[in-house]
Amino acid sequence: MSEYASGSNITDSTPSMTECYENYVLVDVGANLTNKKYSRDLDSVVQRAKDAGVQKIMVTGASIRSSKEALRLTRIYPGNLYSTAGVHPHDAKSWQDPETLEELETIAKNPECVAIGECGLDYNKDFSEPIIQRSVFEKQVELACTLNKPLVIHERGAQADVLEILNRHTDQIPPVLIHSFIGTAEEAQIYLNHGYYLGLTGYVCKDKSDSGVRQLLEGGQISLDKILIETDAPFMYPNTRASKLPTHVKDALTERSTTFLQRYCTFQRNEPCALPAIVEMVAAFMHKTPEEVALATAFNALKIFGLNQ
């Protein structure tokens, strides 16, 4: 059995289901555990994740404050939590030169901080002016190149500009994760052609288009070595009861994964323990076994982010 397999407080109805489940290897590459929604019971949230088989979680930094807090959490849960350090495009307007860059670099130099981001461009919600977003994003790309740490990128309606900035640093660019991807299959292919990785979430339940994430997975257009799985908790709740979710995907969900999901997660507060359900749905869309998807995506995470085993 894998070193990442976990015993659980929830017993399965059959030994075979337990055996199958405990072969899962699970890494959540994006959870916003600094969110105030976890302020009262973070210990329980982390323990539930372990019980569900999620042995490693990357805590997303999206501002100087949350990046510092994410790093602090890695010291409380060593070997279990890792952090990222970045300024989200929504917060780009708060950037102060040169203080912000210096603070970010100080945080990012810590070994527990395994990536720069969440950074990028968001033109759907212009909480910061696009010109400011681009400047702040490029500074973080440059920092990732300097420190040789992977980039975790948030992009909404801004693919061309994201690529333009990344392409200016092609010779030095570290591995790139397109965090919580919700774009079209065509946009996904463009990222894949650049060698970037896609982070998939519970959005697979919500996507009803003929040209989005589902088509990408069902059409075999993406290989397992380019996928990472994340909950983006407390966001992106995987609504496994969605009416448009295909029957074969619903049937692929195990009793154990849905128990964690339905007992502990809500639309208002998703948790990392939802990761097994996401893995099972992604696997069903790809016509693969959940064990195969879990193992491949966990390997990708360990390889890209250098998570200590």
PDB file of N, CA and C in Angstrom, residues 148-249:
ATOM      1  N   ASN A 148      13.814  30.286  -9.197  1.00  0.00           N
ATOM      2  CA  ASN A 148      13.569  28.988  -9.842  1.00  0.00           C
ATOM      3  C   ASN A 148      12.507  28.190  -9.090  1.00  0.00           C
ATOM      4  N   LYS A 149      11.388  28.883  -8.807  1.00  0.00           N
ATOM      5  CA  LYS A 149      10.249  28.219  -8.172  1.00  0.00           C
ATOM      6  C   LYS A 149       9.070  28.266  -9.137  1.00  0.00           C
ATOM      7  N   PRO A 150       8.266  27.195  -9.180  1.00  0.00           N
ATOM      8  CA  PRO A 150       7.134  27.145 -10.119  1.00  0.00           C
ATOM      9  C   PRO A 150       6.166  28.303  -9.929  1.00  0.00           C
ATOM     10  N   LEU A 151       5.415  28.592 -10.979  1.00  0.00           N
ATOM     11  CA  LEU A 151       4.409  29.647 -10.966  1.00  0.00           C
ATOM     12  C   LEU A 151       3.012  29.045 -10.871  1.00  0.00           C
ATOM     13  N   VAL A 152       2.182  29.609 -10.010  1.00  0.00           N
ATOM     14  CA  VAL A 152       0.770  29.243  -9.930  1.00  0.00           C
ATOM     15  C   VAL A 152      -0.016  30.442 -10.447  1.00  0.00           C
ATOM     16  N   ILE A 153      -0.682  30.255 -11.590  1.00  0.00           N
ATOM     17  CA  ILE A 153      -1.271  31.389 -12.302  1.00  0.00           C
ATOM     18  C   ILE A 153      -2.793  31.351 -12.305  1.00  0.00           C
ATOM     19  N   HIS A 154      -3.378  32.492 -11.949  1.00  0.00           N
ATOM     20  CA  HIS A 154      -4.814  32.720 -12.050  1.00  0.00           C
ATOM     21  C   HIS A 154      -5.059  33.522 -13.321  1.00  0.00           C
ATOM     22  N   GLU A 155      -5.917  32.988 -14.206  1.00  0.00           N
ATOM     23  CA  GLU A 155      -6.214  33.698 -15.460  1.00  0.00           C
ATOM     24  C   GLU A 155      -7.697  33.621 -15.761  1.00  0.00           C
ATOM     25  N   ARG A 156      -8.303  34.769 -15.971  1.00  0.00           N
ATOM     26  CA  ARG A 156      -9.702  34.845 -16.384  1.00  0.00           C
ATOM     27  C   ARG A 156      -9.819  35.894 -17.493  1.00  0.00           C
ATOM     28  N   GLY A 157     -10.143  35.433 -18.682  1.00  0.00           N
ATOM     29  CA  GLY A 157     -10.348  36.336 -19.808  1.00  0.00           C
ATOM     30  C   GLY A 157      -9.108  37.095 -20.225  1.00  0.00           C
ATOM     31  N   ALA A 158      -7.933  36.511 -19.985  1.00  0.00           N
ATOM     32  CA  ALA A 158      -6.693  37.252 -20.234  1.00  0.00           C
ATOM     33  C   ALA A 158      -5.577  36.366 -20.769  1.00  0.00           C
ATOM     34  N   GLN A 159      -5.933  35.279 -21.456  1.00  0.00           N
ATOM     35  CA  GLN A 159      -4.905  34.324 -21.862  1.00  0.00           C
ATOM     36  C   GLN A 159      -3.820  34.949 -22.731  1.00  0.00           C
ATOM     37  N   ALA A 160      -4.203  35.762 -23.703  1.00  0.00           N
ATOM     38  CA  ALA A 160      -3.217  36.341 -24.627  1.00  0.00           C
ATOM     39  C   ALA A 160      -2.174  37.167 -23.875  1.00  0.00           C
ATOM     40  N   ASP A 161      -2.631  37.978 -22.919  1.00  0.00           N
ATOM     41  CA  ASP A 161      -1.692  38.815 -22.172  1.00  0.00           C
ATOM     42  C   ASP A 161      -0.841  38.002 -21.206  1.00  0.00           C
ATOM     43  N   VAL A 162      -1.412  36.947 -20.610  1.00  0.00           N
ATOM     44  CA  VAL A 162      -0.633  36.061 -19.747  1.00  0.00           C
ATOM     45  C   VAL A 162       0.501  35.424 -20.547  1.00  0.00           C
ATOM     46  N   LEU A 163       0.154  34.929 -21.734  1.00  0.00           N
ATOM     47  CA  LEU A 163       1.163  34.279 -22.571  1.00  0.00           C
ATOM     48  C   LEU A 163       2.223  35.269 -23.054  1.00  0.00           C
ATOM     49  N   GLU A 164       1.796  36.472 -23.360  1.00  0.00           N
ATOM     50  CA  GLU A 164       2.761  37.481 -23.822  1.00  0.00           C
ATOM     51  C   GLU A 164       3.818  37.746 -22.751  1.00  0.00           C
ATOM     52  N   ILE A 165       3.373  37.865 -21.514  1.00  0.00           N
ATOM     53  CA  ILE A 165       4.317  38.118 -20.420  1.00  0.00           C
ATOM     54  C   ILE A 165       5.200  36.901 -20.170  1.00  0.00           C
ATOM     55  N   LEU A 166       4.613  35.721 -20.141  1.00  0.00           N
ATOM     56  CA  LEU A 166       5.408  34.510 -19.922  1.00  0.00           C
ATOM     57  C   LEU A 166       6.415  34.299 -21.047  1.00  0.00           C
ATOM     58  N   ASN A 167       6.004  34.599 -22.265  1.00  0.00           N
ATOM     59  CA  ASN A 167       6.884  34.384 -23.418  1.00  0.00           C
ATOM     60  C   ASN A 167       8.108  35.290 -23.389  1.00  0.00           C
ATOM     61  N   ARG A 168       8.016  36.400 -22.665  1.00  0.00           N
ATOM     62  CA  ARG A 168       9.178  37.286 -22.556  1.00  0.00           C
ATOM     63  C   ARG A 168      10.267  36.679 -21.674  1.00  0.00           C
ATOM     64  N   HIS A 169       9.913  35.593 -20.985  1.00  0.00           N
ATOM     65  CA  HIS A 169      10.869  34.964 -20.064  1.00  0.00           C
ATOM     66  C   HIS A 169      11.072  33.484 -20.397  1.00  0.00           C
ATOM     67  N   THR A 170      10.869  33.142 -21.637  1.00  0.00           N
ATOM     68  CA  THR A 170      10.874  31.732 -22.052  1.00  0.00           C
ATOM     69  C   THR A 170      12.132  30.988 -21.627  1.00  0.00           C
ATOM     70  N   ASP A 171      13.288  31.644 -21.707  1.00  0.00           N
ATOM     71  CA  ASP A 171      14.547  30.961 -21.419  1.00  0.00           C
ATOM     72  C   ASP A 171      14.693  30.569 -19.957  1.00  0.00           C
ATOM     73  N   GLN A 172      13.986  31.268 -19.076  1.00  0.00           N
ATOM     74  CA  GLN A 172      14.154  31.029 -17.638  1.00  0.00           C
ATOM     75  C   GLN A 172      12.905  30.479 -16.962  1.00  0.00           C
ATOM     76  N   ILE A 173      11.809  30.379 -17.689  1.00  0.00           N
ATOM     77  CA  ILE A 173      10.524  30.110 -17.049  1.00  0.00           C
ATOM     78  C   ILE A 173      10.532  28.763 -16.324  1.00  0.00           C
ATOM     79  N   PRO A 174      10.112  28.743 -15.061  1.00  0.00           N
ATOM     80  CA  PRO A 174      10.006  27.477 -14.329  1.00  0.00           C
ATOM     81  C   PRO A 174       8.703  26.775 -14.719  1.00  0.00           C
ATOM     82  N   PRO A 175       8.397  25.627 -14.141  1.00  0.00           N
ATOM     83  CA  PRO A 175       7.104  24.983 -14.413  1.00  0.00           C
ATOM     84  C   PRO A 175       5.941  25.920 -14.084  1.00  0.00           C
ATOM     85  N   VAL A 176       4.888  25.853 -14.895  1.00  0.00           N
ATOM     86  CA  VAL A 176       3.735  26.738 -14.751  1.00  0.00           C
ATOM     87  C   VAL A 176       2.469  25.909 -14.549  1.00  0.00           C
ATOM     88  N   LEU A 177       1.732  26.227 -13.483  1.00  0.00           N
ATOM     89  CA  LEU A 177       0.419  25.624 -13.247  1.00  0.00           C
ATOM     90  C   LEU A 177      -0.643  26.680 -13.502  1.00  0.00           C
ATOM     91  N   ILE A 178      -1.562  26.395 -14.422  1.00  0.00           N
ATOM     92  CA  ILE A 178      -2.731  27.245 -14.614  1.00  0.00           C
ATOM     93  C   ILE A 178      -3.751  26.797 -13.582  1.00  0.00           C
ATOM     94  N   HIS A 179      -3.831  27.582 -12.525  1.00  0.00           N
ATOM     95  CA  HIS A 179      -4.619  27.223 -11.334  1.00  0.00           C
ATOM     96  C   HIS A 179      -6.120  27.281 -11.620  1.00  0.00           C
ATOM     97  N   SER A 180      -6.834  26.272 -11.141  1.00  0.00           N
ATOM     98  CA  SER A 180      -8.298  26.247 -11.208  1.00  0.00           C
ATOM     99  C   SER A 180      -8.799  26.593 -12.611  1.00  0.00           C
ATOM    100  N   PHE A 181      -8.360  25.819 -13.584  1.00  0.00           N
ATOM    101  CA  PHE A 181      -8.688  26.112 -14.984  1.00  0.00           C
ATOM    102  C   PHE A 181     -10.184  25.919 -15.252  1.00  0.00           C
ATOM    103  N   ILE A 182     -10.810  26.951 -15.856  1.00  0.00           N
ATOM    104  CA  ILE A 182     -12.237  26.855 -16.200  1.00  0.00           C
ATOM    105  C   ILE A 182     -12.492  27.309 -17.639  1.00  0.00           C
ATOM    106  N   GLY A 183     -11.438  27.382 -18.424  1.00  0.00           N
ATOM    107  CA  GLY A 183     -11.570  27.887 -19.789  1.00  0.00           C
ATOM    108  C   GLY A 183     -12.062  26.838 -20.774  1.00  0.00           C
ATOM    109  N   THR A 184     -11.901  27.137 -22.044  1.00  0.00           N
ATOM    110  CA  THR A 184     -12.344  26.240 -23.107  1.00  0.00           C
ATOM    111  C   THR A 184     -11.274  25.202 -23.412  1.00  0.00           C
ATOM    112  N   ALA A 185     -11.679  24.163 -24.134  1.00  0.00           N
ATOM    113  CA  ALA A 185     -10.721  23.145 -24.554  1.00  0.00           C
ATOM    114  C   ALA A 185      -9.654  23.752 -25.457  1.00  0.00           C
ATOM    115  N   GLU A 186     -10.069  24.719 -26.273  1.00  0.00           N
ATOM    116  CA  GLU A 186      -9.110  25.394 -27.169  1.00  0.00           C
ATOM    117  C   GLU A 186      -8.071  26.175 -26.359  1.00  0.00           C
ATOM    118  N   GLU A 187      -8.531  26.892 -25.332  1.00  0.00           N
ATOM    119  CA  GLU A 187      -7.598  27.628 -24.471  1.00  0.00           C
ATOM    120  C   GLU A 187      -6.672  26.660 -23.730  1.00  0.00           C
ATOM    121  N   ALA A 188      -7.226  25.553 -23.294  1.00  0.00           N
ATOM    122  CA  ALA A 188      -6.420  24.548 -22.612  1.00  0.00           C
ATOM    123  C   ALA A 188      -5.312  24.039 -23.523  1.00  0.00           C
ATOM    124  N   GLN A 189      -5.664  23.781 -24.771  1.00  0.00           N
ATOM    125  CA  GLN A 189      -4.680  23.258 -25.718  1.00  0.00           C
ATOM    126  C   GLN A 189      -3.540  24.237 -25.937  1.00  0.00           C
ATOM    127  N   ILE A 190      -3.865  25.517 -25.941  1.00  0.00           N
ATOM    128  CA  ILE A 190      -2.820  26.543 -26.099  1.00  0.00           C
ATOM    129  C   ILE A 190      -1.848  26.487 -24.921  1.00  0.00           C
ATOM    130  N   TYR A 191      -2.385  26.368 -23.721  1.00  0.00           N
ATOM    131  CA  TYR A 191      -1.509  26.249 -22.548  1.00  0.00           C
ATOM    132  C   TYR A 191      -0.678  24.966 -22.608  1.00  0.00           C
ATOM    133  N   LEU A 192      -1.320  23.879 -22.985  1.00  0.00           N
ATOM    134  CA  LEU A 192      -0.611  22.604 -23.066  1.00  0.00           C
ATOM    135  C   LEU A 192       0.505  22.649 -24.098  1.00  0.00           C
ATOM    136  N   ASN A 193       0.258  23.348 -25.198  1.00  0.00           N
ATOM    137  CA  ASN A 193       1.283  23.485 -26.239  1.00  0.00           C
ATOM    138  C   ASN A 193       2.520  24.220 -25.737  1.00  0.00           C
ATOM    139  N   HIS A 194       2.316  25.046 -24.713  1.00  0.00           N
ATOM    140  CA  HIS A 194       3.454  25.751 -24.109  1.00  0.00           C
ATOM    141  C   HIS A 194       4.130  24.903 -23.025  1.00  0.00           C
ATOM    142  N   GLY A 195       3.579  23.730 -22.762  1.00  0.00           N
ATOM    143  CA  GLY A 195       4.165  22.857 -21.757  1.00  0.00           C
ATOM    144  C   GLY A 195       3.679  23.111 -20.346  1.00  0.00           C
ATOM    145  N   TYR A 196       2.594  23.890 -20.200  1.00  0.00           N
ATOM    146  CA  TYR A 196       2.089  24.221 -18.884  1.00  0.00           C
ATOM    147  C   TYR A 196       1.141  23.129 -18.372  1.00  0.00           C
ATOM    148  N   TYR A 197       0.909  23.148 -17.066  1.00  0.00           N
ATOM    149  CA  TYR A 197       0.040  22.179 -16.410  1.00  0.00           C
ATOM    150  C   TYR A 197      -1.307  22.827 -16.099  1.00  0.00           C
ATOM    151  N   LEU A 198      -2.355  22.009 -16.070  1.00  0.00           N
ATOM    152  CA  LEU A 198      -3.696  22.506 -15.763  1.00  0.00           C
ATOM    153  C   LEU A 198      -4.158  21.966 -14.409  1.00  0.00           C
ATOM    154  N   GLY A 199      -4.660  22.863 -13.563  1.00  0.00           N
ATOM    155  CA  GLY A 199      -5.232  22.467 -12.278  1.00  0.00           C
ATOM    156  C   GLY A 199      -6.731  22.302 -12.410  1.00  0.00           C
ATOM    157  N   LEU A 200      -7.228  21.110 -12.113  1.00  0.00           N
ATOM    158  CA  LEU A 200      -8.657  20.817 -12.237  1.00  0.00           C
ATOM    159  C   LEU A 200      -9.306  20.751 -10.862  1.00  0.00           C
ATOM    160  N   THR A 201     -10.535  21.253 -10.784  1.00  0.00           N
ATOM    161  CA  THR A 201     -11.262  21.361  -9.519  1.00  0.00           C
ATOM    162  C   THR A 201     -12.664  20.779  -9.656  1.00  0.00           C
ATOM    163  N   GLY A 202     -13.492  21.036  -8.646  1.00  0.00           N
ATOM    164  CA  GLY A 202     -14.886  20.629  -8.688  1.00  0.00           C
ATOM    165  C   GLY A 202     -15.685  21.314  -9.777  1.00  0.00           C
ATOM    166  N   TYR A 203     -15.062  22.218 -10.503  1.00  0.00           N
ATOM    167  CA  TYR A 203     -15.720  22.880 -11.638  1.00  0.00           C
ATOM    168  C   TYR A 203     -16.182  21.863 -12.683  1.00  0.00           C
ATOM    169  N   VAL A 204     -15.591  20.672 -12.679  1.00  0.00           N
ATOM    170  CA  VAL A 204     -16.023  19.651 -13.648  1.00  0.00           C
ATOM    171  C   VAL A 204     -17.507  19.330 -13.485  1.00  0.00           C
ATOM    172  N   CYS A 205     -18.066  19.607 -12.302  1.00  0.00           N
ATOM    173  CA  CYS A 205     -19.510  19.400 -12.086  1.00  0.00           C
ATOM    174  C   CYS A 205     -20.329  20.512 -12.729  1.00  0.00           C
ATOM    175  N   LYS A 206     -19.750  21.688 -12.793  1.00  0.00           N
ATOM    176  CA  LYS A 206     -20.477  22.876 -13.218  1.00  0.00           C
ATOM    177  C   LYS A 206     -20.418  23.101 -14.722  1.00  0.00           C
ATOM    178  N   ASP A 207     -19.339  22.691 -15.338  1.00  0.00           N
ATOM    179  CA  ASP A 207     -19.130  22.927 -16.768  1.00  0.00           C
ATOM    180  C   ASP A 207     -20.179  22.184 -17.597  1.00  0.00           C
ATOM    181  N   LYS A 208     -21.011  22.925 -18.289  1.00  0.00           N
ATOM    182  CA  LYS A 208     -22.072  22.324 -19.109  1.00  0.00           C
ATOM    183  C   LYS A 208     -21.849  22.580 -20.600  1.00  0.00           C
ATOM    184  N   SER A 209     -20.740  23.189 -20.934  1.00  0.00           N
ATOM    185  CA  SER A 209     -20.513  23.576 -22.326  1.00  0.00           C
ATOM    186  C   SER A 209     -20.051  22.383 -23.159  1.00  0.00           C
ATOM    187  N   ASP A 210     -20.099  22.574 -24.457  1.00  0.00           N
ATOM    188  CA  ASP A 210     -19.614  21.541 -25.380  1.00  0.00           C
ATOM    189  C   ASP A 210     -18.152  21.757 -25.728  1.00  0.00           C
ATOM    190  N   SER A 211     -17.552  22.791 -25.142  1.00  0.00           N
ATOM    191  CA  SER A 211     -16.188  23.133 -25.550  1.00  0.00           C
ATOM    192  C   SER A 211     -15.288  23.431 -24.356  1.00  0.00           C
ATOM    193  N   GLY A 212     -15.653  22.902 -23.188  1.00  0.00           N
ATOM    194  CA  GLY A 212     -14.900  23.213 -21.991  1.00  0.00           C
ATOM    195  C   GLY A 212     -14.097  22.051 -21.438  1.00  0.00           C
ATOM    196  N   VAL A 213     -13.971  22.054 -20.108  1.00  0.00           N
ATOM    197  CA  VAL A 213     -13.126  21.084 -19.426  1.00  0.00           C
ATOM    198  C   VAL A 213     -13.574  19.649 -19.692  1.00  0.00           C
ATOM    199  N   ARG A 214     -14.889  19.428 -19.671  1.00  0.00           N
ATOM    200  CA  ARG A 214     -15.383  18.057 -19.894  1.00  0.00           C
ATOM    201  C   ARG A 214     -14.970  17.529 -21.261  1.00  0.00           C
ATOM    202  N   GLN A 215     -15.124  18.361 -22.275  1.00  0.00           N
ATOM    203  CA  GLN A 215     -14.736  17.930 -23.628  1.00  0.00           C
ATOM    204  C   GLN A 215     -13.251  17.606 -23.675  1.00  0.00           C
ATOM    205  N   LEU A 216     -12.483  18.416 -22.984  1.00  0.00           N
ATOM    206  CA  LEU A 216     -11.034  18.218 -22.925  1.00  0.00           C
ATOM    207  C   LEU A 216     -10.697  16.841 -22.364  1.00  0.00           C
ATOM    208  N   LEU A 217     -11.383  16.481 -21.284  1.00  0.00           N
ATOM    209  CA  LEU A 217     -11.106  15.205 -20.631  1.00  0.00           C
ATOM    210  C   LEU A 217     -11.663  14.028 -21.421  1.00  0.00           C
ATOM    211  N   GLU A 218     -12.893  14.153 -21.879  1.00  0.00           N
ATOM    212  CA  GLU A 218     -13.544  13.049 -22.589  1.00  0.00           C
ATOM    213  C   GLU A 218     -12.908  12.778 -23.944  1.00  0.00           C
ATOM    214  N   GLY A 219     -12.409  13.842 -24.570  1.00  0.00           N
ATOM    215  CA  GLY A 219     -11.841  13.700 -25.901  1.00  0.00           C
ATOM    216  C   GLY A 219     -10.425  13.188 -25.921  1.00  0.00           C
ATOM    217  N   GLY A 220      -9.857  12.957 -24.744  1.00  0.00           N
ATOM    218  CA  GLY A 220      -8.495  12.447 -24.687  1.00  0.00           C
ATOM    219  C   GLY A 220      -7.464  13.456 -25.155  1.00  0.00           C
ATOM    220  N   GLN A 221      -7.799  14.756 -25.056  1.00  0.00           N
ATOM    221  CA  GLN A 221      -6.902  15.796 -25.546  1.00  0.00           C
ATOM    222  C   GLN A 221      -5.819  16.173 -24.545  1.00  0.00           C
ATOM    223  N   ILE A 222      -5.940  15.641 -23.348  1.00  0.00           N
ATOM    224  CA  ILE A 222      -4.944  15.964 -22.328  1.00  0.00           C
ATOM    225  C   ILE A 222      -4.460  14.682 -21.672  1.00  0.00           C
ATOM    226  N   SER A 223      -3.152  14.580 -21.497  1.00  0.00           N
ATOM    227  CA  SER A 223      -2.578  13.381 -20.882  1.00  0.00           C
ATOM    228  C   SER A 223      -2.438  13.594 -19.382  1.00  0.00           C
ATOM    229  N   LEU A 224      -2.383  12.517 -18.647  1.00  0.00           N
ATOM    230  CA  LEU A 224      -2.320  12.594 -17.194  1.00  0.00           C
ATOM    231  C   LEU A 224      -1.075  13.311 -16.693  1.00  0.00           C
ATOM    232  N   ASP A 225      -0.024  13.335 -17.489  1.00  0.00           N
ATOM    233  CA  ASP A 225       1.200  13.984 -17.004  1.00  0.00           C
ATOM    234  C   ASP A 225       1.127  15.504 -17.064  1.00  0.00           C
ATOM    235  N   LYS A 226      -0.027  16.055 -17.491  1.00  0.00           N
ATOM    236  CA  LYS A 226      -0.199  17.505 -17.536  1.00  0.00           C
ATOM    237  C   LYS A 226      -1.335  17.988 -16.625  1.00  0.00           C
ATOM    238  N   ILE A 227      -1.836  17.102 -15.772  1.00  0.00           N
ATOM    239  CA  ILE A 227      -2.969  17.440 -14.902  1.00  0.00           C
ATOM    240  C   ILE A 227      -2.538  17.445 -13.440  1.00  0.00           C
ATOM    241  N   LEU A 228      -3.060  18.416 -12.700  1.00  0.00           N
ATOM    242  CA  LEU A 228      -2.965  18.426 -11.249  1.00  0.00           C
ATOM    243  C   LEU A 228      -4.387  18.597 -10.712  1.00  0.00           C
ATOM    244  N   ILE A 229      -4.643  18.102  -9.516  1.00  0.00           N
ATOM    245  CA  ILE A 229      -5.982  18.165  -8.930  1.00  0.00           C
ATOM    246  C   ILE A 229      -5.942  19.061  -7.702  1.00  0.00           C
ATOM    247  N   GLU A 230      -6.939  19.922  -7.582  1.00  0.00           N
ATOM    248  CA  GLU A 230      -6.994  20.842  -6.449  1.00  0.00           C
ATOM    249  C   GLU A 230      -8.454  21.091  -6.068  1.00  0.00           C
ATOM    250  N   THR A 231      -8.657  21.416  -4.802  1.00  0.00           N
ATOM    251  CA  THR A 231     -10.022  21.730  -4.381  1.00  0.00           C
ATOM    252  C   THR A 231     -10.323  23.220  -4.511  1.00  0.00           C
ATOM    253  N   ASP A 232      -9.297  24.074  -4.402  1.00  0.00           N
ATOM    254  CA  ASP A 232      -9.484  25.523  -4.348  1.00  0.00           C
ATOM    255  C   ASP A 232     -10.415  25.883  -3.189  1.00  0.00           C
ATOM    256  N   ALA A 233     -10.421  25.036  -2.166  1.00  0.00           N
ATOM    257  CA  ALA A 233     -11.254  25.269  -0.990  1.00  0.00           C
ATOM    258  C   ALA A 233     -10.949  26.643  -0.392  1.00  0.00           C
ATOM    259  N   PRO A 234     -11.986  27.338   0.105  1.00  0.00           N
ATOM    260  CA  PRO A 234     -13.386  26.940   0.314  1.00  0.00           C
ATOM    261  C   PRO A 234     -14.271  27.102  -0.922  1.00  0.00           C
ATOM    262  N   PHE A 235     -13.658  27.391  -2.064  1.00  0.00           N
ATOM    263  CA  PHE A 235     -14.423  27.615  -3.293  1.00  0.00           C
ATOM    264  C   PHE A 235     -14.541  26.322  -4.102  1.00  0.00           C
ATOM    265  N   MET A 236     -15.197  26.416  -5.249  1.00  0.00           N
ATOM    266  CA  MET A 236     -15.286  25.328  -6.241  1.00  0.00           C
ATOM    267  C   MET A 236     -15.842  24.021  -5.665  1.00  0.00           C
ATOM    268  N   TYR A 237     -16.884  24.138  -4.870  1.00  0.00           N
ATOM    269  CA  TYR A 237     -17.536  22.944  -4.321  1.00  0.00           C
ATOM    270  C   TYR A 237     -17.975  22.012  -5.455  1.00  0.00           C
ATOM    271  N   PRO A 238     -17.596  20.738  -5.382  1.00  0.00           N
ATOM    272  CA  PRO A 238     -17.995  19.796  -6.430  1.00  0.00           C
ATOM    273  C   PRO A 238     -19.420  19.277  -6.203  1.00  0.00           C
ATOM    274  N   ASN A 239     -20.358  19.842  -6.915  1.00  0.00           N
ATOM    275  CA  ASN A 239     -21.764  19.457  -6.752  1.00  0.00           C
ATOM    276  C   ASN A 239     -22.037  18.167  -7.521  1.00  0.00           C
ATOM    277  N   THR A 240     -21.838  17.059  -6.843  1.00  0.00           N
ATOM    278  CA  THR A 240     -21.993  15.754  -7.494  1.00  0.00           C
ATOM    279  C   THR A 240     -23.453  15.427  -7.791  1.00  0.00           C
ATOM    280  N   ARG A 241     -24.364  16.254  -7.289  1.00  0.00           N
ATOM    281  CA  ARG A 241     -25.785  16.027  -7.562  1.00  0.00           C
ATOM    282  C   ARG A 241     -26.284  16.880  -8.721  1.00  0.00           C
ATOM    283  N   ALA A 242     -25.368  17.566  -9.402  1.00  0.00           N
ATOM    284  CA  ALA A 242     -25.757  18.434 -10.522  1.00  0.00           C
ATOM    285  C   ALA A 242     -26.513  17.639 -11.578  1.00  0.00           C
ATOM    286  N   SER A 243     -27.610  18.208 -12.063  1.00  0.00           N
ATOM    287  CA  SER A 243     -28.478  17.486 -13.000  1.00  0.00           C
ATOM    288  C   SER A 243     -27.777  17.151 -14.309  1.00  0.00           C
ATOM    289  N   LYS A 244     -26.850  18.002 -14.734  1.00  0.00           N
ATOM    290  CA  LYS A 244     -26.181  17.783 -16.017  1.00  0.00           C
ATOM    291  C   LYS A 244     -24.949  16.880 -15.920  1.00  0.00           C
ATOM    292  N   LEU A 245     -24.641  16.408 -14.708  1.00  0.00           N
ATOM    293  CA  LEU A 245     -23.502  15.511 -14.560  1.00  0.00           C
ATOM    294  C   LEU A 245     -23.878  14.142 -15.132  1.00  0.00           C
ATOM    295  N   PRO A 246     -23.113  13.624 -16.092  1.00  0.00           N
ATOM    296  CA  PRO A 246     -23.476  12.345 -16.733  1.00  0.00           C
ATOM    297  C   PRO A 246     -23.617  11.203 -15.736  1.00  0.00           C
ATOM    298  N   THR A 247     -24.497  10.291 -16.058  1.00  0.00           N
ATOM    299  CA  THR A 247     -24.769   9.163 -15.169  1.00  0.00           C
ATOM    300  C   THR A 247     -23.524   8.345 -14.891  1.00  0.00           C
ATOM    301  N   HIS A 248     -22.695   8.125 -15.912  1.00  0.00           N
ATOM    302  CA  HIS A 248     -21.513   7.278 -15.702  1.00  0.00           C
ATOM    303  C   HIS A 248     -20.507   7.940 -14.760  1.00  0.00           C
ATOM    304  N   VAL A 249     -20.564   9.271 -14.679  1.00  0.00           N
ATOM    305  CA  VAL A 249     -19.681   9.985 -13.745  1.00  0.00           C
ATOM    306  C   VAL A 249     -20.233   9.866 -12.326  1.00  0.00           C
TER     307      VAL A 249
END
